[in-house]
Coordinates of C-alpha atoms in Angstrom, one line a residue:
Chain G
X1 CA 0.0 0.0 0.0
X2 CA 2.9 2.4 0.6
X3 CA 4.8 4.1 -2.1
X4 CA 3.2 2.1 -4.9
X5 CA 4.4 2.7 -8.4
X6 CA 1.5 3.3 -10.9
X7 CA 3.8 3.2 -13.9
X8 CA 7.4 3.6 -14.9
X9 CA 9.7 6.3 -13.7
X10 CA 9.8 7.5 -10.1
X11 CA 7.4 5.7 -7.8
X12 CA 4.1 7.3 -6.7
X13 CA 5.6 8.7 -3.5
X14 CA 8.5 10.3 -5.3
X15 CA 6.3 11.7 -8.0
X16 CA 4.1 13.3 -5.3
X17 CA 7.2 14.7 -3.6
X18 CA 8.3 16.3 -6.8
X19 CA 4.9 17.7 -7.6
X20 CA 4.5 19.2 -4.1
X21 CA 7.7 21.2 -4.5
X22 CA 7.6 21.8 -8.2
X23 CA 7.8 25.4 -9.5
X24 CA 4.3 26.7 -9.2
X25 CA 4.0 28.3 -12.6
X26 CA 5.3 25.3 -14.4
X27 CA 3.1 23.0 -12.3
X28 CA 0.0 24.9 -13.2
X29 CA 1.0 25.2 -16.8
X30 CA 1.5 21.5 -17.2
X31 CA -1.8 20.7 -15.4
X32 CA -3.6 23.1 -17.8
X33 CA -2.2 21.2 -20.7
X34 CA -3.3 17.8 -19.4
X35 CA -6.8 19.1 -18.6
X36 CA -7.5 19.5 -22.3
X37 CA -7.3 15.8 -22.8
X38 CA -9.1 14.7 -19.6
X39 CA -12.8 14.0 -19.5
X40 CA -15.2 15.0 -16.8
X41 CA -13.7 15.6 -13.4
X42 CA -15.5 15.9 -10.0
X43 CA -14.0 18.0 -7.3
X44 CA -14.3 16.2 -4.0
X45 CA -12.3 18.7 -2.0
X46 CA -10.4 21.9 -2.6
X47 CA -9.6 23.7 0.6
X48 CA -7.1 24.9 3.1
X49 CA -6.6 23.2 6.4
X50 CA -4.0 22.1 8.9
X51 CA -1.6 19.2 9.2
X52 CA -0.3 18.6 12.7
X53 CA 3.4 17.8 12.7
X54 CA 4.7 15.6 15.4
X55 CA 8.4 15.2 16.2
X56 CA 10.4 12.6 18.1
X57 CA 12.2 13.7 21.2
X58 CA 15.8 12.3 21.0
X59 CA 16.2 11.9 24.7
X60 CA 13.2 9.7 25.6
X61 CA 11.9 8.8 22.1
X62 CA 8.6 10.5 23.0
X63 CA 6.5 11.8 20.1
X64 CA 5.1 15.2 20.7
X65 CA 3.4 17.9 18.6
X66 CA 5.6 20.6 17.2
X67 CA 2.7 22.6 15.7
X68 CA 0.4 22.8 12.7
X69 CA 1.2 23.6 9.1
X70 CA -1.2 25.4 6.8
X71 CA -1.7 23.3 3.7
X72 CA -3.9 23.4 0.6
X73 CA -5.6 20.2 -0.5
X74 CA -7.4 19.1 -3.6
X75 CA -9.0 15.8 -4.3
X76 CA -10.7 15.0 -7.6
X77 CA -12.1 11.9 -9.3
X78 CA -13.0 10.9 -12.8
X79 CA -16.1 8.8 -13.9
X80 CA -14.0 5.6 -13.6
X81 CA -13.4 6.3 -9.9
X82 CA -9.7 7.1 -10.2
X83 CA -8.5 9.6 -7.6
X84 CA -6.2 12.5 -8.1
X85 CA -4.8 14.1 -5.0
X86 CA -2.7 17.1 -4.2
X87 CA -1.5 18.6 -1.0
X88 CA 1.1 21.4 -0.7
X89 CA 2.2 23.6 2.2
X90 CA 0.9 27.1 2.1
X91 CA -2.2 28.8 0.9
X92 CA -2.4 28.1 -2.8
X93 CA -5.4 26.1 -3.9
X94 CA -4.5 26.3 -7.6
X95 CA -1.2 24.6 -6.9
X96 CA -2.9 21.8 -4.9
X97 CA -5.5 21.4 -7.7
X98 CA -2.8 21.3 -10.4
X99 CA -1.0 18.6 -8.5
X100 CA -4.2 16.6 -8.2
X101 CA -4.9 17.0 -12.0
X102 CA -1.4 15.6 -12.8
X103 CA -1.9 12.8 -10.2
X104 CA -5.2 11.8 -11.7
X105 CA -3.9 11.9 -15.2
X106 CA -1.1 9.5 -14.3
X107 CA -3.5 7.2 -12.3
X108 CA -6.0 7.1 -15.2
X109 CA -3.8 7.1 -18.3
X110 CA -0.3 6.3 -17.1
X111 CA 2.6 8.7 -17.3
X112 CA 2.7 10.3 -20.8
X113 CA 5.9 11.6 -22.3
X114 CA 5.2 15.3 -21.4
X115 CA 4.5 14.4 -17.7
X116 CA 7.6 12.2 -17.5
X117 CA 9.7 15.0 -19.0
X118 CA 8.1 17.5 -16.6
X119 CA 8.8 15.3 -13.6
X120 CA 12.4 14.8 -14.7
X121 CA 13.0 18.5 -15.3
X122 CA 11.5 19.5 -11.9
X123 CA 13.5 16.7 -10.1
X124 CA 16.7 18.0 -11.7
X125 CA 15.8 21.6 -10.7
X126 CA 15.0 20.6 -7.1
X127 CA 18.1 18.5 -6.8
X128 CA 20.2 21.4 -8.1
X129 CA 18.7 23.8 -5.7
X130 CA 19.3 21.5 -2.8
X131 CA 22.8 20.7 -3.9
X132 CA 23.7 24.4 -4.3
X133 CA 22.4 25.1 -0.8
X134 CA 24.3 22.1 0.7
X135 CA 27.5 23.2 -1.1
X136 CA 27.1 26.5 0.8
X137 CA 26.5 24.7 4.0
X138 CA 29.5 22.4 3.5
X139 CA 31.7 25.6 3.2
X140 CA 30.9 26.1 6.9
X141 CA 32.2 22.8 8.1
X142 CA 34.7 23.4 10.9
X143 CA 37.4 21.4 12.5
X144 CA 37.1 21.9 16.2
X145 CA 40.8 21.1 16.7
X146 CA 41.7 24.3 14.9
X147 CA 38.7 26.4 15.8
Chain P
X1 CA -13.9 40.1 40.3
X2 CA -15.8 43.3 39.7
X3 CA -15.8 45.5 36.7
X4 CA -17.8 48.5 35.8
X5 CA -20.2 47.5 33.0
X6 CA -19.0 49.3 29.8
X7 CA -21.8 51.2 28.1
X8 CA -21.4 53.8 25.4
X9 CA -18.0 54.8 24.1
X10 CA -18.5 52.9 20.8
X11 CA -17.4 55.9 18.9
X12 CA -14.2 56.4 21.0
X13 CA -13.4 52.7 20.6
X14 CA -13.9 52.8 16.8
X15 CA -11.7 55.9 16.5
X16 CA -9.0 54.4 18.7
X17 CA -8.8 51.4 16.4
X18 CA -8.8 53.7 13.4
X19 CA -6.0 55.7 14.9
X20 CA -3.9 52.5 15.5
X21 CA -4.5 51.3 12.0
X22 CA -4.0 54.8 10.4
X23 CA -0.6 55.0 12.0
X24 CA 0.4 51.7 10.2
X25 CA -0.9 52.9 6.9
X26 CA -2.1 50.9 4.0
X27 CA -1.2 47.2 4.1
X28 CA -0.9 45.6 0.8
X29 CA 0.5 42.4 -0.6
X30 CA 3.9 44.1 -1.3
X31 CA 4.4 45.0 2.3
X32 CA 3.5 41.5 3.4
X33 CA 5.9 40.0 0.9
X34 CA 8.7 42.4 2.0
X35 CA 8.2 41.4 5.6
X36 CA 8.2 37.7 4.7
X37 CA 11.3 37.8 2.6
X38 CA 13.4 40.1 4.6
X39 CA 12.7 39.0 8.2
X40 CA 12.8 35.2 8.2
X41 CA 13.9 34.9 11.8
X42 CA 11.1 37.1 13.0
X43 CA 8.6 35.1 10.9
X44 CA 10.0 31.9 12.4
X45 CA 9.5 33.2 15.9
X46 CA 5.9 34.2 15.2
X47 CA 5.1 30.9 13.6
X48 CA 6.7 28.9 16.4
X49 CA 4.8 30.8 19.1
X50 CA 1.6 30.8 17.2
X51 CA 1.9 27.0 16.6
X52 CA 1.0 27.7 13.0
X53 CA 3.5 27.3 10.2
X54 CA 2.8 29.6 7.3
X55 CA 5.2 32.4 6.4
X56 CA 2.7 34.4 4.4
X57 CA 0.2 34.5 7.2
X58 CA 2.9 35.3 9.8
X59 CA 4.0 38.2 7.7
X60 CA 0.4 39.4 7.4
X61 CA 0.0 39.2 11.1
X62 CA 3.1 41.2 11.7
X63 CA 2.0 43.8 9.1
X64 CA -1.5 44.1 10.6
X65 CA -0.2 44.5 14.2
X66 CA 2.7 46.8 13.4
X67 CA 5.2 44.2 14.7
X68 CA 3.5 43.9 18.2
X69 CA 4.6 40.3 18.7
X70 CA 2.0 39.2 21.2
X71 CA -0.8 40.6 19.1
X72 CA 0.6 38.9 16.0
X73 CA 0.8 35.6 17.8
X74 CA -2.8 36.1 19.1
X75 CA -4.3 36.8 15.7
X76 CA -2.5 33.9 14.1
X77 CA -3.6 31.5 16.9
X78 CA -7.2 32.8 16.5
X79 CA -7.1 32.3 12.7
X80 CA -5.7 28.7 13.3
X81 CA -8.9 27.8 15.1
X82 CA -10.9 28.6 11.9
X83 CA -9.2 25.8 9.9
X84 CA -10.0 22.1 9.9
X85 CA -7.3 19.6 10.7
X86 CA -6.9 17.5 7.6
X87 CA -4.2 15.1 8.8
X88 CA -1.4 14.3 11.2
X89 CA 2.0 14.0 9.6
X90 CA 4.5 11.2 10.2
X91 CA 6.7 12.2 13.2
X92 CA 9.8 14.1 12.2
X93 CA 12.9 12.2 13.2
X94 CA 16.2 13.9 13.8
X95 CA 18.2 11.9 11.3
X96 CA 15.7 12.7 8.5
X97 CA 16.0 16.5 8.9
X98 CA 17.8 18.3 6.0
X99 CA 20.5 19.7 8.3
X100 CA 22.0 23.1 7.7
X101 CA 23.6 23.8 11.0
X102 CA 24.7 21.3 13.6
X103 CA 27.2 21.9 16.4
X104 CA 28.1 20.4 19.7
X105 CA 29.8 22.2 22.5
X106 CA 30.2 19.0 24.6
X107 CA 31.8 16.7 22.0
X108 CA 34.5 17.8 19.6
X109 CA 34.4 15.0 17.1
X110 CA 30.8 14.1 16.6
X111 CA 29.8 11.7 13.9
X112 CA 29.2 13.7 10.7
X113 CA 31.3 16.6 11.9
X114 CA 30.4 20.1 13.0
X115 CA 28.8 22.4 10.5
X116 CA 28.3 26.1 11.5
X117 CA 25.7 26.8 8.9
X118 CA 24.1 30.3 8.7
X119 CA 25.1 32.1 11.9
X120 CA 26.3 35.4 13.3
X121 CA 27.8 33.7 16.4
X122 CA 31.4 34.5 15.5
X123 CA 30.8 37.9 13.9
X124 CA 31.4 41.4 15.0
X125 CA 28.0 43.0 15.7
X126 CA 28.5 46.2 13.8
X127 CA 25.6 48.3 12.6
X128 CA 25.8 49.0 8.9
X129 CA 25.2 52.7 9.2
X130 CA 26.6 53.3 5.7
X131 CA 23.3 52.0 4.5
X132 CA 21.7 55.2 5.8
X133 CA 24.2 57.2 3.8
X134 CA 23.0 55.6 0.6
X135 CA 25.6 52.8 0.4
X136 CA 23.7 49.5 0.2
X137 CA 25.0 46.6 2.2
X138 CA 25.6 43.8 -0.3
X139 CA 26.8 40.7 1.5
X140 CA 29.6 38.8 -0.2
X141 CA 28.6 35.4 -1.6
X142 CA 29.6 32.2 0.1
X143 CA 32.5 30.4 -1.5
X144 CA 30.7 27.1 -2.1
X145 CA 32.4 23.9 -1.4
X146 CA 33.1 21.6 -4.3
X147 CA 30.8 18.9 -2.9
X148 CA 27.5 19.4 -1.0
X149 CA 27.3 18.6 2.7
X150 CA 25.4 15.4 3.4
X151 CA 21.7 16.2 3.5
X152 CA 21.2 14.3 6.7
X153 CA 23.3 13.9 9.8
X154 CA 23.2 11.1 12.3
X155 CA 21.8 11.5 15.7
X156 CA 24.4 12.3 18.3
X157 CA 22.3 10.9 21.2
X158 CA 22.0 7.6 19.4
X159 CA 25.8 7.5 19.0
X160 CA 26.1 8.3 22.7
X161 CA 23.7 5.5 23.6
X162 CA 25.9 3.1 21.6
X163 CA 28.9 4.4 23.6
X164 CA 27.0 3.8 26.9
X165 CA 27.0 7.5 27.7
X166 CA 23.3 8.1 27.6
X167 CA 20.5 6.0 29.0
X168 CA 18.7 3.7 26.6
X169 CA 15.3 5.0 25.4
X170 CA 12.3 2.9 24.6
X171 CA 11.1 2.8 21.0
X172 CA 8.1 5.1 20.5
X173 CA 5.0 3.2 19.5
X174 CA 2.3 5.8 20.0
X175 CA 0.1 6.2 16.9
X176 CA 0.1 9.9 15.8
X177 CA -3.6 10.3 16.5
X178 CA -3.0 9.3 20.1
X179 CA -0.2 11.8 20.8
X180 CA -1.4 14.1 23.6
X181 CA -2.4 17.4 22.1
X182 CA -2.6 20.7 24.0
X183 CA -4.8 22.3 21.4
X184 CA -7.5 19.8 22.3
X185 CA -7.0 19.1 26.0
X186 CA -5.9 21.0 29.0
X187 CA -2.4 21.1 30.4
X188 CA -2.5 19.2 33.7
X189 CA 0.3 18.5 36.1
X190 CA 2.4 16.5 36.3
X191 CA 2.5 17.1 32.6
X192 CA 3.1 14.3 30.2
X193 CA 6.4 14.6 28.4
X194 CA 4.5 15.1 25.1
X195 CA 2.6 18.0 26.6
X196 CA 5.7 19.6 28.1
X197 CA 7.6 19.5 24.8
X198 CA 4.6 20.7 22.8
X199 CA 4.1 23.6 25.3
X200 CA 7.7 24.5 25.1
X201 CA 7.6 24.4 21.3
X202 CA 5.0 27.1 21.3
X203 CA 6.2 29.0 24.3
X204 CA 7.1 32.7 24.2
X205 CA 10.7 33.1 23.4
X206 CA 11.5 35.9 25.8
X207 CA 9.8 34.1 28.7
X208 CA 11.6 30.8 28.0
X209 CA 14.9 32.7 27.8
X210 CA 14.3 34.5 31.1
X211 CA 13.5 31.3 33.0
X212 CA 16.2 29.3 31.2
X213 CA 18.7 32.0 31.9
X214 CA 17.8 31.9 35.5
X215 CA 18.5 28.2 35.6
X216 CA 21.8 28.7 33.8
X217 CA 22.9 31.4 36.3
X218 CA 22.4 29.1 39.3
X219 CA 18.7 29.3 40.2
X220 CA 18.2 25.8 38.7
X221 CA 20.0 22.6 39.6
X222 CA 21.7 21.8 36.3
X223 CA 24.1 24.0 34.3
X224 CA 23.7 23.2 30.6
X225 CA 26.3 22.4 27.9
X226 CA 25.0 22.1 24.4
X227 CA 25.2 18.5 23.4
X228 CA 23.8 19.1 20.0
X229 CA 22.1 22.1 18.3
X230 CA 20.6 21.5 15.0
X231 CA 18.8 23.7 12.5
X232 CA 17.3 22.3 9.4
X233 CA 14.2 21.6 7.3
X234 CA 11.8 18.8 7.9
X235 CA 9.5 17.1 5.4
X236 CA 5.8 17.3 6.2
X237 CA 5.0 13.7 5.3
X238 CA 1.3 13.0 4.7
X239 CA -0.6 10.2 3.1
X240 CA -2.3 10.1 -0.3
X241 CA -5.9 8.6 -0.3
X242 CA -4.3 5.4 -1.9
X243 CA -1.9 5.1 1.1
X244 CA 1.2 6.5 -0.5
X245 CA 3.3 8.6 1.8
X246 CA 4.8 11.8 0.4
X247 CA 6.2 15.1 1.5
X248 CA 3.8 18.0 1.0
X249 CA 6.6 20.5 1.6
X250 CA 9.2 21.4 4.1
X251 CA 9.2 23.4 7.4
X252 CA 12.2 25.0 9.2
X253 CA 12.8 23.4 12.6
X254 CA 15.3 23.9 15.4
X255 CA 16.2 21.4 18.1
X256 CA 18.6 21.3 21.0
X257 CA 19.9 18.8 23.4
X258 CA 21.7 20.1 26.5
X259 CA 23.6 18.0 28.9
X260 CA 24.7 18.5 32.5
X261 CA 26.5 16.1 34.7
X262 CA 26.5 12.3 35.1
X263 CA 23.6 10.8 37.0
X264 CA 23.2 7.1 37.6
X265 CA 26.0 6.3 35.3
X266 CA 24.6 8.3 32.3
X267 CA 24.8 11.8 31.0
X268 CA 21.5 13.7 31.8
X269 CA 20.0 15.3 28.7
X270 CA 17.3 18.0 28.2
X271 CA 15.6 18.4 24.9
X272 CA 13.5 21.0 23.1
X273 CA 12.4 21.8 19.5
X274 CA 10.3 24.4 17.8
X275 CA 9.1 25.5 14.4
X276 CA 11.5 27.9 12.7
X277 CA 15.1 28.7 13.4
X278 CA 15.2 30.0 16.9
X279 CA 18.4 28.8 18.7
X280 CA 18.0 30.8 21.9
X281 CA 14.5 29.4 22.5
X282 CA 15.5 25.8 22.1
X283 CA 18.6 26.0 24.2
X284 CA 16.8 27.8 27.0
X285 CA 13.8 25.4 26.7
X286 CA 16.0 22.3 26.7
X287 CA 17.7 23.8 29.9
X288 CA 14.3 24.0 31.5
X289 CA 13.6 20.4 30.5
X290 CA 16.9 19.3 31.9
X291 CA 16.2 21.0 35.2
X292 CA 12.6 19.7 35.6
X293 CA 13.3 16.4 37.2
X294 CA 14.6 17.6 40.5
X295 CA 13.0 21.1 40.5
X296 CA 11.4 22.2 43.8
X297 CA 7.7 23.0 43.5
X298 CA 7.3 26.8 43.0
X299 CA 10.7 27.3 41.7
X300 CA 11.1 28.9 38.2
X301 CA 12.5 25.7 36.8
X302 CA 9.5 23.6 38.0
X303 CA 7.4 22.6 35.0
X304 CA 4.2 24.0 36.3
X305 CA 5.9 27.4 36.8
X306 CA 7.6 27.7 33.5
X307 CA 4.9 26.1 31.3
X308 CA 2.2 28.4 32.7
X309 CA 4.3 31.5 32.6
X310 CA 5.7 31.1 29.0
X311 CA 2.3 30.5 27.4
X312 CA 2.3 33.8 25.5
X313 CA -1.4 34.3 24.7
X314 CA -2.5 33.6 28.3
X315 CA 0.4 35.6 29.8
X316 CA -0.1 38.7 27.6
X317 CA -3.8 38.4 27.9
X318 CA -3.6 38.5 31.7
X319 CA -1.1 41.3 31.6
X320 CA -3.2 43.5 29.3
X321 CA -6.5 42.8 31.1
X322 CA -5.2 45.1 33.9
X323 CA -6.0 47.9 31.5
X324 CA -9.7 47.1 31.8
X325 CA -11.6 49.3 34.2
X326 CA -11.0 48.1 37.8
X327 CA -12.9 51.0 39.3
X328 CA -15.0 49.0 41.7
X329 CA -12.1 47.1 43.1
X330 CA -10.0 50.3 43.3
X331 CA -12.8 52.2 44.8
X332 CA -12.9 49.8 47.7
X333 CA -9.1 50.4 48.2
X334 CA -9.7 54.1 48.2
X335 CA -12.6 53.8 50.7
X336 CA -10.4 51.7 53.0
X337 CA -7.6 54.2 52.7
X338 CA -9.9 57.2 53.5
X339 CA -11.5 55.3 56.4
X340 CA -8.0 54.5 57.8
X341 CA -6.9 58.1 57.5
X342 CA -10.1 59.3 59.2
X343 CA -9.6 56.8 62.1
X344 CA -6.0 57.8 62.4
X345 CA -6.9 61.5 62.5
X346 CA -9.6 60.8 65.2
X347 CA -7.1 58.8 67.3
X348 CA -4.5 61.5 67.0
X349 CA -7.1 64.1 68.1
X350 CA -7.7 62.1 71.2
X351 CA -4.0 61.6 71.8
X352 CA -4.3 57.8 71.2
X353 CA -2.1 55.6 69.2
X354 CA -3.7 54.3 66.0
X355 CA -3.2 50.7 64.9
X356 CA -4.3 50.0 61.4
X357 CA -6.4 46.9 60.8
X358 CA -4.9 44.2 58.6
X359 CA -6.0 44.7 55.0
X360 CA -7.2 42.0 52.7
X361 CA -5.6 41.8 49.3
X362 CA -8.1 43.0 46.7
X363 CA -9.4 40.4 44.2
X364 CA -8.2 41.4 40.7

């Protein structure tokens, strides 16, 4: 049930990871393009809400609540009962809906070339952003012997 | 409790609010975005204390309240109650945090090494007054390393357990929906550890610092050394309706372990974490956690004392309620004072000594 892979390429979990952090303009643009070829869609939910984030205490291994995060959520279905789902941090219902549209498209029709390319490009971009940041962080590594 | 009923004055109240808001001027999306993008640490502090992570809303709250922190936290917490809870995320674990700063003052050679990350700890605190003369302050870029730092760093406490330095801890097996939650149940004492850590996570930074500092200066029973301080970004891992787990985004988190002396063959550790990057708060809060075990009741490091007194909305609310009309209460104080003076004058006129009756403390 966890991290199932609906088709080739990154697994479902990784695809959702990428979509949730994809550049908003590109995400919405790609969803718009997919919508043209999708049939009737029913919106089950499109709202903002909260996700409680617990954390594990490192001293006694007790889980406690750190606080709540504002998220936007969208859930849609097609006549065949396939589900598309999006959840992103922040107040942007369009982003959540765009994510759900892409998720539904993949669930219903598999991953088309354009979507596979979009996911690959966004993954490359996100990896690059993280790597650049962590290169900056690495520059602050210190040897305490010589500190 | 006795207050004079408030009647009338609606016009004055409305004009008072108008005057406050007029002084702040027009608030638009640009101002909110400027606050969000230029004051990340202030935004972090507000989000942590409000127990609501959203940078845009925190910036709006700051804009709307003119930077009055307790008001900003209050409006955010109030807004939080309007939103449904959609899910509970998978618990964040230390070794999964995208770590950007991690230091230890207790151990030199920690597994994964020490990474200073973004900090002013070792900098001269010099005000850039040239900016006021029209010379923008443009910070020099970081000379990036050839290779990125590891995204994740191991847990120091786990390593210390393997070395036999820290007491073993039981594996946590509480389902997320059963984690005690202060937003839905009262804080009772003795508090569960989950309540204590949640309460500290949303505690008022200045209050936690004051009480933590008191403990550090000797009013507690344990002097802290930073075992590990970590700043990073944690994934918010939620579940798709089909069961797939995924990260809906990232949130900035801070966490600290502080250690004192050996007890029962192990190092004692205190822990705290919060939303946002706020080192002072987590070090001070972890110090309070460390001091809790042997704290005398009524002392500033006793959990009932520090948890009640660092709850920002209640504390600021109680403080500002003293601005409300207390005329009835105060009138009784004046009556007693005038009565005592009259009795004293009468006694003096008779050449007798006047002994004041013991006063009762007024109820506020």
